[in-house]
Each structure stands twice: as structure tokens, then as C-alpha cells.
Short mmCIF file of C-alpha atoms and ligand atoms in Angstrom, two decimals:
data_model
loop_
_atom_site.label_atom_id
_atom_site.label_comp_id
_atom_site.label_asym_id
_atom_site.label_seq_id
_atom_site.Cartn_x
_atom_site.Cartn_y
_atom_site.Cartn_z
CA MET A 1 -17.44 -4.87 15.81
CA ARG A 2 -18.35 -1.75 13.87
CA GLN A 3 -17.31 -1.28 10.27
CA PRO A 4 -13.95 0.52 10.12
CA ALA A 5 -14.52 4.24 9.60
CA THR A 6 -11.90 4.34 6.86
CA ARG A 7 -10.70 1.56 4.59
CA VAL A 8 -7.29 2.01 2.96
CA LEU A 9 -6.04 -0.07 0.02
CA PHE A 10 -2.38 -0.02 -1.06
CA VAL A 11 -1.74 -0.89 -4.72
CA CYS A 12 1.35 -1.76 -6.78
CA LEU A 13 2.00 -3.89 -9.86
CA GLY A 14 2.57 -7.40 -8.52
CA ASN A 15 1.30 -7.08 -4.92
CA ILE A 16 4.42 -8.92 -3.75
CA CYS A 17 6.87 -6.08 -2.95
CA ARG A 18 5.80 -2.48 -2.43
CA SER A 19 2.12 -2.66 -1.51
CA PRO A 20 2.49 -5.64 0.88
CA LEU A 21 5.20 -3.65 2.68
CA ALA A 22 2.94 -0.60 2.86
CA GLU A 23 0.12 -2.81 4.19
CA GLY A 24 2.38 -4.36 6.84
CA VAL A 25 4.03 -1.13 7.97
CA PHE A 26 0.74 0.76 8.06
CA ARG A 27 -1.00 -2.06 9.94
CA GLN A 28 1.69 -1.88 12.62
CA LEU A 29 1.40 1.92 12.91
CA VAL A 30 -2.39 1.66 13.16
CA ARG A 31 -2.13 -1.07 15.80
CA ASP A 32 0.39 0.99 17.80
CA ALA A 33 -2.06 3.91 17.67
CA GLY A 34 -4.89 1.67 18.94
CA LEU A 35 -6.93 2.35 15.82
CA GLU A 36 -7.20 -1.17 14.36
CA ASP A 37 -11.01 -1.17 14.77
CA ARG A 38 -11.31 2.17 12.99
CA ILE A 39 -9.03 1.77 9.98
CA GLY A 40 -9.30 -1.16 7.56
CA ILE A 41 -6.15 -2.07 5.61
CA ALA A 42 -5.52 -4.20 2.51
CA SER A 43 -3.32 -4.33 -0.59
CA ALA A 44 -3.63 -5.47 -4.20
CA GLY A 45 -1.77 -5.51 -7.53
CA THR A 46 -2.86 -4.24 -10.91
CA GLY A 47 -1.32 -7.43 -12.41
CA ASP A 48 -2.49 -10.95 -11.59
CA TRP A 49 0.75 -13.00 -12.04
CA HIS A 50 1.35 -13.58 -8.35
CA VAL A 51 -2.22 -14.00 -7.06
CA GLY A 52 -2.37 -16.28 -4.01
CA ARG A 53 1.37 -16.08 -3.38
CA PRO A 54 3.14 -14.59 -0.34
CA PRO A 55 5.27 -11.46 -0.76
CA ASP A 56 8.72 -11.68 -2.38
CA VAL A 57 11.22 -13.36 0.00
CA ARG A 58 13.51 -10.31 -0.25
CA MET A 59 10.70 -7.98 0.82
CA ILE A 60 9.71 -10.30 3.68
CA ALA A 61 13.37 -10.38 4.83
CA THR A 62 13.83 -6.59 4.68
CA ALA A 63 10.58 -5.99 6.56
CA ARG A 64 11.57 -8.56 9.19
CA THR A 65 14.81 -6.69 9.96
CA HIS A 66 12.57 -3.74 10.85
CA GLY A 67 10.20 -5.85 12.98
CA VAL A 68 7.39 -6.07 10.42
CA ASP A 69 5.99 -9.52 9.51
CA LEU A 70 4.60 -9.81 5.96
CA SER A 71 4.63 -13.60 5.75
CA ALA A 72 0.87 -14.16 6.18
CA GLN A 73 -0.07 -11.87 3.27
CA ARG A 74 -1.26 -13.29 -0.07
CA ALA A 75 -1.37 -11.38 -3.35
CA GLN A 76 -4.70 -10.38 -4.88
CA VAL A 77 -5.54 -8.50 -8.06
CA LEU A 78 -7.17 -5.07 -8.07
CA THR A 79 -10.80 -5.17 -9.31
CA PRO A 80 -13.54 -2.53 -9.55
CA ALA A 81 -15.25 -4.25 -6.59
CA LEU A 82 -12.10 -3.89 -4.48
CA LEU A 83 -11.86 -0.21 -5.43
CA ALA A 84 -15.48 0.27 -4.41
CA ALA A 85 -14.84 -1.43 -1.05
CA HIS A 86 -12.18 1.12 -0.02
CA ASP A 87 -12.26 4.82 0.76
CA LEU A 88 -8.65 5.63 -0.03
CA VAL A 89 -6.65 3.77 -2.69
CA LEU A 90 -2.94 4.63 -2.53
CA VAL A 91 -0.91 3.55 -5.56
CA MET A 92 2.86 3.21 -5.67
CA ASP A 93 3.65 4.80 -9.05
CA ALA A 94 2.25 6.58 -12.08
CA GLU A 95 1.76 3.34 -14.01
CA ASN A 96 -0.31 1.92 -11.15
CA LEU A 97 -2.31 5.15 -11.19
CA ARG A 98 -3.14 4.79 -14.88
CA ASN A 99 -4.02 1.11 -14.53
CA ALA A 100 -6.18 1.62 -11.46
CA ARG A 101 -8.06 4.53 -13.00
CA ALA A 102 -8.67 2.49 -16.17
CA LEU A 103 -10.71 -0.03 -14.17
CA THR A 104 -13.70 2.26 -13.83
CA ARG A 105 -15.40 5.29 -15.36
CA ASP A 106 -17.18 6.09 -12.11
CA PRO A 107 -15.78 9.45 -10.91
CA ASP A 108 -16.66 8.53 -7.32
CA LEU A 109 -14.28 5.57 -7.58
CA THR A 110 -11.48 7.27 -9.54
CA GLY A 111 -11.60 10.09 -6.99
CA ARG A 112 -10.55 7.64 -4.27
CA ILE A 113 -7.25 6.88 -6.02
CA ALA A 114 -4.10 8.87 -5.21
CA LEU A 115 -0.35 8.46 -5.34
CA PHE A 116 0.95 7.09 -2.01
CA ARG A 117 3.95 9.46 -2.18
CA ASP A 118 1.72 12.47 -2.40
CA PHE A 119 1.89 12.01 1.39
CA ASP A 120 5.70 11.68 1.48
CA PRO A 121 7.00 14.50 3.69
CA GLU A 122 10.28 14.58 1.73
CA PRO A 123 10.45 16.34 -1.64
CA GLY A 124 11.39 14.54 -4.84
CA ASP A 125 10.14 11.68 -6.98
CA ARG A 126 6.50 10.74 -6.36
CA ASN A 127 6.98 7.11 -7.51
CA VAL A 128 7.99 4.33 -5.12
CA PRO A 129 10.73 2.61 -7.16
CA ASP A 130 9.99 -0.99 -8.13
CA PRO A 131 12.68 -3.10 -6.37
CA TYR A 132 11.75 -6.36 -8.09
CA TYR A 133 14.57 -6.50 -10.65
CA GLY A 134 17.26 -4.82 -8.53
CA GLY A 135 19.52 -5.61 -5.57
CA ASP A 136 18.94 -5.68 -1.81
CA GLU A 137 19.64 -1.95 -1.42
CA GLY A 138 16.50 -1.27 -3.45
CA PHE A 139 14.40 -3.03 -0.82
CA GLU A 140 15.93 -0.93 1.96
CA GLU A 141 15.25 2.24 -0.01
CA VAL A 142 11.63 1.19 -0.48
CA TYR A 143 11.36 0.47 3.25
CA ALA A 144 12.55 3.98 4.16
CA ILE A 145 10.13 5.62 1.72
CA VAL A 146 7.20 3.48 2.83
CA GLU A 147 7.86 3.94 6.54
CA ARG A 148 7.94 7.75 6.53
CA THR A 149 5.07 8.02 4.05
CA ALA A 150 2.84 5.54 5.94
CA ARG A 151 3.32 7.67 9.08
CA ALA A 152 2.15 10.71 7.15
CA VAL A 153 -0.90 8.83 5.83
CA LEU A 154 -1.88 7.92 9.39
CA THR A 155 -1.45 11.53 10.52
CA HIS A 156 -3.71 12.59 7.65
CA LEU A 157 -6.39 10.04 8.58
CA ARG A 158 -6.26 10.92 12.27
CA GLY A 159 -7.08 14.43 11.24
CA ARG A 160 -10.29 13.35 9.55
CA THR A 161 -11.43 10.10 11.23
CA PRO A 162 -14.06 10.89 13.89
CA GLY A 163 -13.90 9.07 17.24
P1 4NP B 1 5.60 -4.86 -6.85
O1 4NP B 1 6.89 -5.43 -7.62
O2 4NP B 1 4.73 -4.22 -7.90
O3 4NP B 1 6.18 -3.89 -5.89
O4 4NP B 1 4.93 -6.05 -6.19
C1 4NP B 1 6.79 -6.29 -8.73
C2 4NP B 1 6.56 -7.61 -8.54
C3 4NP B 1 6.48 -8.46 -9.63
C4 4NP B 1 6.62 -7.96 -10.91
C5 4NP B 1 6.83 -6.62 -11.09
C6 4NP B 1 6.91 -5.79 -10.01
N1 4NP B 1 6.59 -8.83 -12.01
O5 4NP B 1 6.79 -8.37 -13.14
O6 4NP B 1 6.32 -10.03 -11.84
#
């Protein structure tokens, strides 16, 4: 199999709520579009507390109600090598953006990092709210944001991925 033409990395703080959801939703959209050989997908956290663990049970449950299975994912920490291995690094909030950019001084690498919600078609806050310390409704809100924004990311990539 050829190398994927574009490799996308989703990043949040713990890699157990927001970025695993983005990975799972985006993977499903890419599969539905028949582009799984062309677009590589992964996620990571700027913090290492949850490395090796599956996503938060509340995030897995919310995703499952929408037909998205996150249960096989395992958290990993964002490193300069992981940044370098991806073409587009989409971070969930401004804190993630600062932390990701602080990992390297290479402008080629920092230039790959953007806010995920810069692609959100709806106006408003550009941060995906962290649902970790809140109630179930926070997970549903994150799902809605991630779903519409992931669609827009795929539309963007289809506009620039040859073949
Ligand atoms: P995430 O949520 O960044 O969306 O995965 C969090 C998960 C864990 C923690 C914070 C946020 N934590 O402090 O452990």
C-alpha cells in the first residue's frame, strides 16, 4: 500500500476525550468516502497521564450512541517526532496550541499546527470545550462540534488531496 497522501493528527490535553472522538469520527467519514488509503489518522495528548489507556468511558459511550467505536484506541503523548510524522496537526483548544508549538522551534513543524475549530462552519468559540470535569451533556456538545467540524476538515482535504 502507498503511503497516505495526507496524515492528520488530532491533539487535546489527555488524549482520552476530545481527540480520540475526533480520530474516531474522522476515520468513519474517511472510510465512508473510500479514502482510507489516502488519509492517515491518529491522535495524541499534550499531557502523558493517560498514556496506554483507552478513551474515557463517557466519551466511548457518547460516541457509541452515534455509531462510532472508540474502544480500541489507546492514549499516546505528543512528541516532536509525532508532529514531524503528520502533515496537519489539529488541536482542540488554545492551550493545546501553545503546548504543541512549544515542542519545536522548527517553523516547518509549527506551521503544520492549527486549531481544529478553525474549520468549524459555525461561528463562535474556537475552542472545543474540555468535557472531562463536567456532566454528560458536555460530551454530547463535544460530539456535535466534532462531527460538523470533522466533515469540514474532510471537505478541505478533498480539495487538495490529488487522486
Ligand atoms: P481531553 O480531556 O483533553 O479531551 O482528553 C481531558 C482528559 C484528562 C484530563 C484533562 C482533560 N486530565 O486532567 O486528566
